[in-house]
Coordinates of C-alpha atoms in Angstrom, one line a residue:
Chain R
X2 CA 0.0 0.0 0.0
X3 CA 1.2 3.5 -0.7
X4 CA 0.7 5.9 2.2
X5 CA 0.8 9.1 0.0
X6 CA -2.0 7.8 -2.2
X7 CA -4.0 6.4 0.8
X8 CA -4.0 9.7 2.7
X9 CA -5.0 11.7 -0.4
X10 CA -7.9 9.3 -1.1
X11 CA -9.0 9.4 2.5
X12 CA -9.1 13.2 2.3
X13 CA -10.7 13.2 -1.1
X14 CA -13.6 11.0 0.1
X15 CA -14.0 12.5 3.6
X16 CA -16.7 15.0 2.6
X17 CA -18.8 12.3 0.8
X18 CA -18.5 10.0 3.9
X19 CA -19.5 12.8 6.2
X20 CA -22.6 13.7 4.1
X21 CA -23.8 10.1 3.7
X22 CA -23.1 9.3 7.4
X23 CA -24.9 12.5 8.4
X24 CA -27.9 11.7 6.3
X25 CA -28.3 8.1 7.4
X26 CA -27.8 9.0 11.1
X27 CA -30.4 11.7 10.7
X28 CA -32.9 9.4 9.1
X29 CA -32.4 6.7 11.6
X30 CA -32.6 8.9 14.7
X31 CA -35.6 10.8 13.3
X32 CA -37.4 7.5 12.6
X33 CA -36.6 6.2 16.0
X34 CA -37.9 9.3 17.7
X35 CA -41.3 8.4 16.5
X36 CA -41.3 5.1 18.4
X37 CA -42.7 6.4 21.7
X38 CA -45.6 8.1 19.8
X39 CA -46.2 4.8 17.9
X40 CA -46.4 2.9 21.2
X41 CA -48.8 5.4 22.7
X42 CA -51.1 5.1 19.7
X43 CA -50.5 1.5 18.8
X44 CA -54.1 0.4 18.8
X45 CA -55.1 3.1 16.3
X46 CA -52.1 2.4 14.2
X47 CA -52.7 -1.3 14.2
X48 CA -56.2 -0.6 13.2
X49 CA -55.0 1.4 10.2
X50 CA -52.5 -1.2 9.3
X51 CA -55.1 -4.0 9.4
X52 CA -56.9 -2.6 6.4
X53 CA -53.7 -2.5 4.3
X54 CA -53.3 -5.7 2.2
X55 CA -50.6 -8.0 3.7
X56 CA -48.6 -7.9 0.4
X57 CA -48.3 -4.1 0.7
X58 CA -47.1 -4.5 4.3
X59 CA -44.7 -7.2 3.3
X60 CA -43.4 -4.8 0.7
X61 CA -42.6 -2.4 3.5
X62 CA -40.9 -5.3 5.4
X63 CA -43.7 -5.8 7.9
X64 CA -44.5 -9.5 8.2
X65 CA -46.2 -9.3 11.5
X66 CA -47.7 -6.3 13.3
X67 CA -46.2 -7.4 16.6
X68 CA -42.8 -6.9 15.1
X69 CA -43.4 -3.2 15.3
X70 CA -44.1 -3.2 19.0
X71 CA -40.6 -4.2 20.0
X72 CA -38.1 -1.5 19.7
X73 CA -35.7 -3.6 17.7
X74 CA -38.5 -4.7 15.3
X75 CA -39.5 -1.1 14.9
X76 CA -35.9 -0.2 14.2
X77 CA -35.4 -2.9 11.7
X78 CA -38.7 -2.4 9.8
X79 CA -38.4 1.3 9.5
X80 CA -34.7 1.7 8.9
X81 CA -34.0 -1.3 6.7
X82 CA -34.1 0.8 3.5
X83 CA -31.6 3.2 4.9
X84 CA -29.2 0.7 6.3
X85 CA -29.3 -1.8 3.6
X86 CA -30.2 0.1 0.4
X87 CA -28.7 3.5 1.0
X88 CA -25.6 2.0 2.7
X89 CA -25.1 -0.3 -0.3
X90 CA -25.6 2.6 -2.8
X91 CA -22.9 4.6 -0.9
X92 CA -20.6 1.6 -1.0
X93 CA -21.0 0.8 -4.7
X94 CA -20.8 4.4 -5.8
X95 CA -17.6 4.8 -3.7
X96 CA -15.9 1.7 -5.0
X97 CA -17.0 2.0 -8.7
X98 CA -15.5 5.5 -8.8
X99 CA -12.4 5.3 -6.8
X100 CA -10.3 3.7 -9.5
X101 CA -12.3 4.5 -12.6
X102 CA -12.4 8.2 -12.0
X103 CA -8.6 8.4 -12.5
X104 CA -9.3 7.1 -16.0
X105 CA -12.3 9.2 -17.0
X106 CA -10.9 12.4 -15.3
X107 CA -7.6 11.7 -17.2
X108 CA -5.5 11.8 -14.0
X109 CA -4.4 8.1 -14.5
X110 CA -1.6 9.3 -16.8
X111 CA 0.0 11.0 -13.8
X112 CA -0.8 8.5 -11.1
X113 CA 0.1 5.4 -13.0
X114 CA 3.4 6.9 -14.1
X115 CA 4.6 7.4 -10.5
X116 CA 6.9 4.7 -9.0
X117 CA 3.9 2.6 -8.0
X118 CA 2.8 -0.9 -9.0
X119 CA -0.8 -1.4 -10.0
X120 CA -1.1 -3.7 -7.0
X121 CA -0.1 -0.8 -4.6
X122 CA -2.7 1.5 -6.3
X123 CA -5.4 -1.2 -6.0
X124 CA -4.6 -2.0 -2.4
X125 CA -4.4 1.6 -1.3
X126 CA -7.8 2.4 -2.8
X127 CA -9.3 -0.8 -1.5
X128 CA -8.1 0.2 2.0
X129 CA -9.9 3.5 1.6
X130 CA -13.1 1.8 0.5
X131 CA -12.9 -0.6 3.5
X132 CA -12.3 2.1 6.0
X133 CA -15.0 4.4 4.7
X134 CA -17.6 1.6 4.7
X135 CA -16.5 0.5 8.2
X136 CA -16.9 4.1 9.5
X137 CA -20.3 4.5 7.8
X138 CA -21.5 1.3 9.4
X139 CA -19.9 2.0 12.8
X140 CA -21.3 5.5 13.1
X141 CA -24.8 4.6 11.9
X142 CA -24.9 1.6 14.1
X143 CA -23.9 3.6 17.1
X144 CA -26.6 6.2 16.2
X145 CA -29.1 3.4 15.9
X146 CA -28.0 1.8 19.2
X147 CA -28.2 5.1 21.1
X148 CA -31.6 5.8 19.5
X149 CA -32.9 2.4 20.6
X150 CA -31.5 2.9 24.1
X151 CA -33.2 6.3 24.4
X152 CA -36.6 5.3 23.2
X153 CA -37.0 1.7 24.4
X154 CA -39.6 0.8 27.0
X155 CA -38.3 -2.6 27.8
X156 CA -35.3 -4.7 27.0
X157 CA -33.9 -5.6 23.6
X158 CA -31.4 -8.1 22.4
X159 CA -28.0 -6.4 21.9
X160 CA -26.9 -9.6 20.3
X161 CA -29.6 -9.4 17.6
X162 CA -28.8 -5.8 17.0
X163 CA -25.1 -6.6 16.5
X164 CA -25.9 -9.4 14.1
X165 CA -28.1 -7.2 12.1
X166 CA -25.4 -4.6 12.0
X167 CA -22.9 -7.2 10.9
X168 CA -25.2 -8.4 8.1
X169 CA -25.5 -4.7 6.9
X170 CA -21.7 -4.4 6.9
X171 CA -21.3 -7.6 4.9
X172 CA -23.9 -6.5 2.4
X173 CA -22.3 -3.1 1.9
X174 CA -18.9 -4.8 1.4
X175 CA -20.4 -7.2 -1.1
X176 CA -21.8 -4.3 -3.2
X177 CA -18.5 -2.4 -2.8
X178 CA -16.6 -5.4 -4.3
X179 CA -19.2 -5.6 -7.1
X180 CA -18.6 -1.9 -7.8
X181 CA -14.9 -2.5 -8.1
X182 CA -15.5 -5.4 -10.5
X183 CA -17.7 -3.3 -12.7
X184 CA -15.3 -0.3 -12.7
X185 CA -12.3 -2.5 -13.6
X186 CA -14.1 -4.5 -16.2
X187 CA -15.3 -1.6 -18.3
X188 CA -13.1 -1.0 -21.3
X189 CA -13.8 2.6 -22.0
X190 CA -13.4 5.1 -19.2
X191 CA -16.7 6.6 -18.3
X192 CA -18.7 6.9 -15.1
X193 CA -20.7 3.8 -14.1
X194 CA -22.5 5.4 -11.2
X195 CA -26.0 5.2 -12.7
X196 CA -25.5 1.6 -13.6
X197 CA -24.3 0.7 -10.1
X198 CA -27.1 2.6 -8.3
X199 CA -29.6 0.9 -10.7
X200 CA -28.1 -2.5 -9.8
X201 CA -28.7 -2.0 -6.1
X202 CA -32.2 -0.7 -6.6
X203 CA -33.2 -3.4 -9.1
X204 CA -31.8 -6.2 -6.8
X205 CA -33.7 -4.8 -3.9
X206 CA -36.9 -4.5 -6.0
X207 CA -36.4 -8.2 -7.1
X208 CA -35.9 -9.2 -3.5
X209 CA -39.1 -7.4 -2.4
X210 CA -41.2 -8.8 -5.3
X211 CA -39.9 -12.3 -4.3
X212 CA -41.2 -11.7 -0.8
X213 CA -44.7 -10.7 -1.7
X214 CA -45.3 -13.0 -4.7
X215 CA -45.1 -16.7 -3.7
X216 CA -44.8 -17.9 -7.3
X217 CA -41.5 -16.0 -7.8
X218 CA -40.2 -16.5 -4.3
X219 CA -37.1 -18.3 -5.5
X220 CA -35.8 -15.4 -7.5
X221 CA -35.1 -13.7 -4.2
X222 CA -32.1 -16.0 -3.9
X223 CA -30.5 -14.2 -6.8
X224 CA -30.2 -11.1 -4.8
X225 CA -27.8 -10.6 -1.8
X226 CA -30.7 -9.0 0.2
X227 CA -32.1 -12.4 0.6
X228 CA -29.1 -13.4 2.7
X229 CA -29.6 -10.7 5.2
X230 CA -31.8 -12.1 7.9
X231 CA -33.9 -9.3 9.3
X232 CA -36.1 -11.4 11.6
X233 CA -34.6 -9.9 14.7
X234 CA -37.7 -10.6 16.8
X235 CA -37.3 -14.4 16.4
X236 CA -35.8 -15.6 19.7
X237 CA -33.7 -18.1 17.7
X238 CA -32.2 -15.2 15.6
X239 CA -28.6 -15.9 15.0
X240 CA -25.8 -15.4 12.5
X241 CA -26.4 -18.0 9.8
X242 CA -23.0 -19.4 8.7
X243 CA -24.4 -20.1 5.2
X244 CA -25.2 -16.5 4.8
X245 CA -21.9 -15.3 6.1
X246 CA -20.1 -17.7 3.8
X247 CA -22.2 -16.5 0.9
X248 CA -21.1 -12.9 1.6
X249 CA -17.5 -13.6 2.2
X250 CA -17.1 -15.9 -0.9
X251 CA -18.8 -13.5 -3.3
X252 CA -17.0 -10.5 -1.9
X253 CA -13.6 -12.2 -2.1
X254 CA -14.4 -13.6 -5.6
X255 CA -15.3 -10.1 -6.9
X256 CA -12.2 -8.6 -5.3
X257 CA -9.8 -11.2 -6.7
X258 CA -11.3 -10.9 -10.2
X259 CA -11.2 -7.1 -10.0
X260 CA -7.6 -7.2 -8.8
X261 CA -6.5 -9.5 -11.6
X262 CA -8.2 -7.4 -14.3
X263 CA -6.7 -4.2 -13.0
X264 CA -3.2 -5.6 -12.9
X265 CA -3.4 -6.3 -16.7
X266 CA -5.8 -3.5 -17.8
X267 CA -4.9 -1.2 -20.6
X268 CA -5.5 2.3 -19.3
X269 CA -7.0 4.8 -21.8
X270 CA -7.9 8.3 -21.0
Chain A
X10 CA 26.3 2.5 -28.8
X11 CA 26.7 1.6 -25.1
X12 CA 23.8 -0.2 -23.5
X13 CA 20.8 1.6 -24.8
X14 CA 18.6 3.5 -22.3
X15 CA 15.6 2.5 -24.3
X16 CA 15.7 -0.9 -26.1
X17 CA 12.5 -1.9 -28.0
X18 CA 12.5 -5.3 -29.8
X19 CA 9.7 -6.4 -32.1
X20 CA 7.2 -4.6 -30.0
X21 CA 3.6 -4.9 -31.2
X22 CA 0.2 -3.8 -29.9
X23 CA -3.1 -4.8 -31.4
X24 CA -6.5 -3.5 -30.3
X25 CA -8.6 -6.5 -31.2
X26 CA -7.9 -6.9 -34.9
X27 CA -6.9 -3.3 -35.5
X28 CA -3.2 -2.4 -35.5
X29 CA -1.6 -0.1 -32.9
X30 CA 2.1 -0.8 -33.7
X31 CA 3.7 -3.8 -35.3
X32 CA 7.3 -5.1 -34.8
X33 CA 8.7 -1.8 -33.7
X34 CA 12.5 -2.0 -33.1
X35 CA 14.3 1.0 -31.6
X36 CA 17.4 1.7 -29.6
X37 CA 18.1 5.0 -28.0
X38 CA 21.5 5.7 -26.3
X39 CA 22.1 7.5 -23.1
X40 CA 22.3 11.3 -23.4
X41 CA 20.5 11.3 -26.8
X42 CA 17.9 13.8 -27.8
X43 CA 15.7 11.5 -29.9
X44 CA 12.7 12.6 -32.0
X45 CA 9.8 10.3 -32.7
X46 CA 7.7 11.6 -35.6
X47 CA 4.6 10.5 -37.4
X48 CA 1.1 11.8 -38.0
X49 CA -1.8 11.2 -35.6
X50 CA -2.6 7.5 -35.4
X51 CA 0.8 6.3 -36.6
X52 CA 1.6 4.6 -33.3
X53 CA 3.7 7.2 -31.4
X54 CA 1.5 7.4 -28.3
X55 CA 0.9 3.6 -28.3
X56 CA 4.7 3.0 -28.2
X57 CA 5.1 5.6 -25.4
X58 CA 2.1 4.2 -23.4
X59 CA 3.7 0.8 -23.5
X60 CA 7.0 2.2 -22.3
X61 CA 5.1 3.8 -19.4
X62 CA 3.2 0.6 -18.7
X63 CA -0.2 2.3 -19.2
X64 CA -1.0 -0.4 -21.8
X65 CA 0.4 -3.8 -22.3
X66 CA 2.2 -5.1 -25.4
X67 CA 0.6 -7.8 -27.6
X68 CA 4.1 -9.0 -28.5
X69 CA 7.8 -8.2 -28.3
X70 CA 9.5 -6.5 -25.5
X71 CA 10.8 -3.1 -24.3
X72 CA 13.4 -2.3 -21.8
X73 CA 14.4 1.0 -20.2
X74 CA 17.8 1.1 -18.5
X75 CA 17.9 -2.6 -18.9
X76 CA 14.7 -3.1 -17.0
X77 CA 11.6 -4.7 -18.4
X78 CA 8.7 -2.2 -18.9
X79 CA 6.1 -4.6 -17.7
X80 CA 7.7 -6.5 -14.9
X81 CA 10.0 -3.7 -13.5
X82 CA 7.9 -0.7 -14.1
X83 CA 8.2 0.7 -10.6
X84 CA 12.0 0.8 -10.7
X85 CA 11.8 2.4 -14.1
X86 CA 9.4 5.1 -13.1
X87 CA 11.7 6.2 -10.3
X88 CA 14.2 7.4 -12.9
X89 CA 11.8 8.5 -15.7
X90 CA 9.9 11.7 -16.2
X91 CA 6.8 11.6 -18.5
X92 CA 4.8 14.3 -20.1
X93 CA 1.5 12.9 -21.4
X94 CA -0.1 14.4 -24.5
X95 CA -3.6 14.5 -23.0
X96 CA -4.0 14.4 -19.3
X97 CA -5.5 16.4 -16.5
X98 CA -4.1 17.2 -13.1
X99 CA -6.5 16.9 -10.1
X100 CA -8.7 19.9 -10.8
X101 CA -9.6 20.5 -7.1
X102 CA -5.9 21.0 -6.2
X103 CA -3.8 24.1 -6.7
X104 CA -0.7 23.7 -8.8
X105 CA 1.7 23.6 -5.8
X106 CA -0.5 21.0 -4.0
X107 CA -0.5 18.8 -7.1
X108 CA 3.2 19.1 -7.8
X109 CA 4.0 18.3 -4.1
X110 CA 1.7 15.3 -4.2
X111 CA 3.5 14.0 -7.3
X112 CA 6.9 14.7 -5.8
X113 CA 6.1 12.7 -2.7
X114 CA 5.8 9.5 -4.7
X115 CA 9.4 10.0 -5.6
X116 CA 10.7 11.0 -2.2
X117 CA 12.3 14.0 -3.7
X118 CA 14.7 15.5 -1.0
X119 CA 14.0 19.2 -1.6
X120 CA 10.7 19.0 -3.5
X121 CA 9.5 22.6 -2.6
X122 CA 12.8 24.0 -3.8
X123 CA 12.8 22.1 -7.0
X124 CA 9.2 23.0 -7.7
X125 CA 9.8 26.6 -7.0
X126 CA 12.9 26.6 -9.3
X127 CA 11.1 25.1 -12.2
X128 CA 7.9 27.2 -11.8
X129 CA 10.0 30.4 -11.7
X130 CA 11.7 29.3 -14.9
X131 CA 8.4 28.5 -16.6
X132 CA 6.6 31.5 -15.0
X133 CA 3.9 29.4 -13.4
X134 CA 1.8 30.8 -10.6
X135 CA 1.7 27.9 -8.1
X136 CA -1.2 29.3 -6.1
X137 CA -3.7 29.0 -8.9
X138 CA -6.3 26.2 -8.9
X139 CA -5.6 23.6 -11.6
X140 CA -9.2 24.1 -12.8
X141 CA -8.5 27.8 -13.3
X142 CA -5.4 27.3 -15.4
X143 CA -5.2 27.9 -19.1
X144 CA -4.2 24.9 -21.3
X145 CA -0.7 26.4 -21.6
X146 CA -0.3 26.7 -17.9
X147 CA -1.6 23.2 -17.4
X148 CA 1.1 22.1 -19.8
X149 CA 3.6 23.9 -17.6
X150 CA 2.4 21.9 -14.6
X151 CA 2.8 18.8 -16.6
X152 CA 6.4 19.7 -17.6
X153 CA 7.3 20.5 -14.0
X154 CA 5.9 17.2 -12.6
X155 CA 8.0 15.4 -15.2
X156 CA 11.2 17.1 -14.0
X157 CA 10.5 17.2 -10.3
X158 CA 12.3 14.0 -9.6
X159 CA 15.4 15.0 -11.7
X160 CA 14.9 12.0 -14.1
X161 CA 17.6 10.2 -16.1
X162 CA 15.2 9.8 -19.0
X163 CA 12.4 12.2 -20.1
X164 CA 9.7 10.8 -22.3
X165 CA 7.4 13.4 -23.8
X166 CA 4.3 12.9 -25.9
X167 CA 3.6 16.0 -28.0
X168 CA 4.9 18.2 -25.1
X169 CA 4.6 21.6 -26.8
X170 CA 0.9 21.5 -27.5
X171 CA -0.7 24.5 -25.8
X172 CA 2.5 26.4 -25.2
X173 CA 2.9 29.8 -26.9
X174 CA 6.1 30.3 -29.1
X175 CA 7.8 32.3 -26.3
X176 CA 7.2 29.6 -23.8
X177 CA 8.2 26.9 -26.3
X178 CA 11.6 28.6 -26.5
X179 CA 11.9 28.6 -22.7
X180 CA 10.8 25.0 -22.6
X181 CA 13.5 23.9 -25.2
X182 CA 16.1 25.9 -23.2
X183 CA 15.1 24.0 -20.1
X184 CA 15.3 20.7 -22.0
X185 CA 18.8 21.6 -23.3
X186 CA 20.0 22.3 -19.8
X187 CA 18.5 19.0 -18.6
X188 CA 20.2 17.2 -21.6
X189 CA 23.5 18.9 -20.7
X190 CA 23.4 17.4 -17.2
X191 CA 23.0 14.0 -18.9
X192 CA 19.2 13.5 -19.2
X193 CA 18.2 11.5 -22.2
X194 CA 15.2 12.9 -24.1
X195 CA 12.7 10.9 -26.1
X196 CA 10.5 13.4 -27.8
X197 CA 7.4 12.5 -29.8
X198 CA 5.9 15.1 -32.1
X199 CA 4.1 15.6 -35.4
X200 CA 5.7 19.0 -35.8
X201 CA 8.8 18.5 -37.8
X202 CA 10.2 21.9 -37.3
X203 CA 10.7 21.4 -33.6
X204 CA 12.1 17.9 -34.0
X205 CA 14.5 19.3 -36.6
X206 CA 15.5 22.2 -34.3
X207 CA 15.9 20.1 -31.1
X208 CA 16.6 16.5 -31.8
X209 CA 19.8 14.9 -33.1
X210 CA 18.3 11.6 -34.2
X211 CA 14.9 10.7 -35.3
X212 CA 12.6 7.7 -36.0
X213 CA 9.8 8.0 -38.5
X214 CA 6.8 5.9 -37.7
X215 CA 4.2 5.1 -40.3
X216 CA 1.1 3.0 -39.9
X217 CA 2.5 1.4 -36.8
X218 CA 5.9 0.5 -38.3
X219 CA 9.2 2.3 -38.0
X220 CA 10.2 3.3 -41.6
X221 CA 13.4 5.2 -40.9
X222 CA 15.8 5.8 -38.1
X223 CA 18.4 8.5 -39.0
X224 CA 20.5 11.4 -37.8
X225 CA 18.7 14.6 -38.6
X226 CA 21.7 15.7 -40.6
X227 CA 21.9 12.5 -42.5
X228 CA 18.2 12.6 -43.2
X229 CA 18.6 16.0 -44.7
X230 CA 21.7 15.0 -46.7
X231 CA 19.9 12.0 -48.4
X232 CA 19.9 12.0 -52.1
X233 CA 16.3 13.1 -52.0
X234 CA 16.0 16.2 -54.2
X235 CA 13.1 18.5 -54.9
X236 CA 12.9 19.1 -58.7
X237 CA 11.0 21.8 -60.6
X238 CA 11.1 21.9 -64.4
X239 CA 9.5 24.4 -66.7
X240 CA 9.7 23.2 -70.4
X241 CA 10.1 25.7 -73.2
X242 CA 7.8 23.6 -75.5
X243 CA 4.7 21.6 -75.2
X244 CA 5.5 18.9 -72.7
X245 CA 3.9 15.6 -73.6
X246 CA 4.9 13.8 -70.5
X247 CA 2.3 13.2 -67.9
X248 CA 4.7 10.9 -66.2
X249 CA 8.5 10.5 -66.1
X250 CA 9.5 6.9 -66.6
X251 CA 12.7 6.9 -64.6
X252 CA 13.0 5.3 -61.2
X253 CA 12.9 7.5 -58.1
X254 CA 10.2 10.0 -59.1
X255 CA 7.4 10.5 -56.6
X256 CA 4.9 13.2 -55.9
X257 CA 4.8 14.2 -59.6
X258 CA 2.7 17.3 -60.1
X259 CA 2.1 18.7 -63.6
X260 CA 1.0 22.2 -64.2
X261 CA -0.9 23.7 -67.1
X262 CA 2.0 25.9 -68.2
X263 CA 4.4 23.1 -69.2
X264 CA 5.7 22.9 -65.7
X265 CA 6.1 20.0 -63.4
X266 CA 7.6 19.3 -60.0
X267 CA 8.5 16.1 -58.2
X268 CA 10.6 14.6 -55.5
X269 CA 13.6 12.6 -56.8
X270 CA 15.6 9.9 -55.1
X271 CA 17.0 8.2 -58.1
X272 CA 20.3 8.5 -60.2
X273 CA 20.8 12.2 -61.1
X274 CA 22.5 11.0 -64.4
X275 CA 19.3 9.4 -65.5
X276 CA 17.4 12.6 -64.8
X277 CA 19.9 14.7 -66.8
X278 CA 19.7 12.1 -69.6
X279 CA 15.9 12.4 -69.7
X280 CA 16.1 16.1 -69.9
X281 CA 18.8 16.3 -72.6
X282 CA 17.4 17.2 -76.0
X283 CA 14.4 18.9 -74.5
X284 CA 13.9 22.7 -74.4
X285 CA 13.9 23.9 -70.9
X286 CA 13.0 27.4 -69.6
X287 CA 13.7 26.8 -66.0
X288 CA 15.2 24.0 -63.9
X289 CA 15.5 24.0 -60.1
X290 CA 17.0 21.2 -58.1
X291 CA 17.0 22.0 -54.4
X292 CA 17.2 20.4 -50.9
X293 CA 13.7 19.5 -49.7
X294 CA 12.5 20.7 -46.3
X295 CA 12.2 18.1 -43.5
X296 CA 8.5 18.3 -44.0
X297 CA 8.9 17.2 -47.6
X298 CA 11.3 14.5 -46.7
X299 CA 8.9 13.3 -44.1
X300 CA 6.0 13.3 -46.6
X301 CA 8.3 11.3 -49.0
X302 CA 8.6 8.6 -46.4
X303 CA 4.8 8.4 -46.2
X304 CA 4.5 7.8 -49.9
X305 CA 7.1 5.2 -50.5

C-alpha cells in the first residue's frame, strides 16, 4: 500500500463520507424518535395497518404487526431501506468511482506513471473503501443503538442488534466489491455510477417482489438482500453461517477478479 | 552505442484486430535527444504508453535502463519523467499541491525548492487552482511534474501542444540544460520543425511501423531532391518513366515538380534534348522528406 495515495484518497472521500453518514444518522434517529408516539397510539395504528393488504405491508418489510411493537423490530422495519439500500448505494458508488475516476478524469496518466505498482494502487484504494464503509456502518450503528436505548420501553437483544449490523456491513462490502469489479471490467473510461445505483435498486426490488409473490419467491435467492436475515424478533435469531459464507465468498471472488483485471488492464484516458 | 537506455524489440500492440504498432524496433542511447515523428494514429502514443506501462504489449519487449517495462515498471518510473499528450491534473488542487503530491511519490529530498525553481523558470503561478489554469499553464504543470524527480530519462508525448512560441523557447532551453546534465530525451511530435531544431536523431513511424531511423543531418543529406522543371515547349509527359520520381505534379504551363531519389544522371539524360526554360533542383525541407517517407 502507498501511504501518500492512501492519505489523499481518505481526504478526497471524507466529505462524501460525512454527508452520507450524516444523512443516514439523521434518518435513523428521526425515525426512532417516532417510536414512543407509535407505542402510545399502537391500537389506532394497528387498526389502520389491518386494512392494508398483507402484500403491501410485506413490501414495506412488515411480516407481523407485533414486530413493530418491539423497539428492535420497529428499528429494523423502519430503517432497513436506509441501512441496507442506501448504505449499499454509498458503497457501490464509492468503489466504482475510486479507480475508474482516475481514467475518465484523465488523471491516471499521472498516477500510473509514478513509481507505484498497479497492486499498490489497488490495495491503497481498497483500504480507503474498506475504512469508509466501516466508518459509515460503525457511526450509523452507534446512532441506531443510542436511539434504541433512548426510546426503548423494555429490553432488547443487543446480540440481535449486533448481528443485524454485521449483516448490513457484509452486504455493503459485497456491493463495494461488485462496484470495483464493474469499474475495472469496463473497457472505455466513463462513469458507471448510474449503472451501479440501478443495480442495487433493481436487486432490492427483485428481492421485495420475491417476498410478496409466492410464485417467484425463489428469484429472491438471486439477490444478496435475501441473505440478510432481518427477523430480529425471532428468539432463535442468530448469525447464519451459510449467509456469512455467501457474503465472504462473493466479496472475495469479486475482489480477486477485479484485482487481476486491474493488474493487466490497458489504461486509456 | 553503449547499452541503450531504451531498447525496443519487435514490439507490437493490437486492439482486437486493429493495429496499434507492429514489430517496432528501436534503440536510444544514453544522453541522446531523440525525436519520434509521425502523424496522428501512426503509433507514437501507443509506443510511449507501452513504455510507461499504461498499456500492455501484444508481442515483443521493451526495456528501459535494462529493466523490463512490464515487470520492473516501478523501478523504471523512479528514474523517468513523463509528459503525457492528453492528461488532467487533479482539478480541485492548486498547482503547488498537485506538484507536491506528485513529488512525494518519488521521495524528492527538496521538493519545494525544485518545484519553485522550475515554476519560476516557466513563469507558473503555483497558487492557482488547476481548474482555473489555461491549457498552456496546465502544460507547464505537466512539464514541472515530469522534471521534479530529476529523471535520467524524459519521455514526452507532444509536449509543446498548448505552449505559446515564447514559452516553447523557454521549454526547449530547459530541456537543453537537462540534456547537458545527462538527461536522455525521447520526444514525440508531429511538428517536424521542432524535431529538426531540437533532436539529433529521429525515428519516423508510419502505420505502426518504423520506416526510418536516422540522424537529422543524414536525413537532410539524403539523395532526395526537390525538382522543378518548366519546359520551353509543349511537354507531352504526364509521367516520367525513370526510377525515383514521386509526388509528380504537372502544371498547365508546361511545368512539373516532383521529389527525386534516383540517379541524377538518368534525370539529366531524360532532360537532354528537351527545351527547358527553368530548372530548379533543391534540398527539400524536412516536411517534404517526411512526406516522402509516407508515400514510399
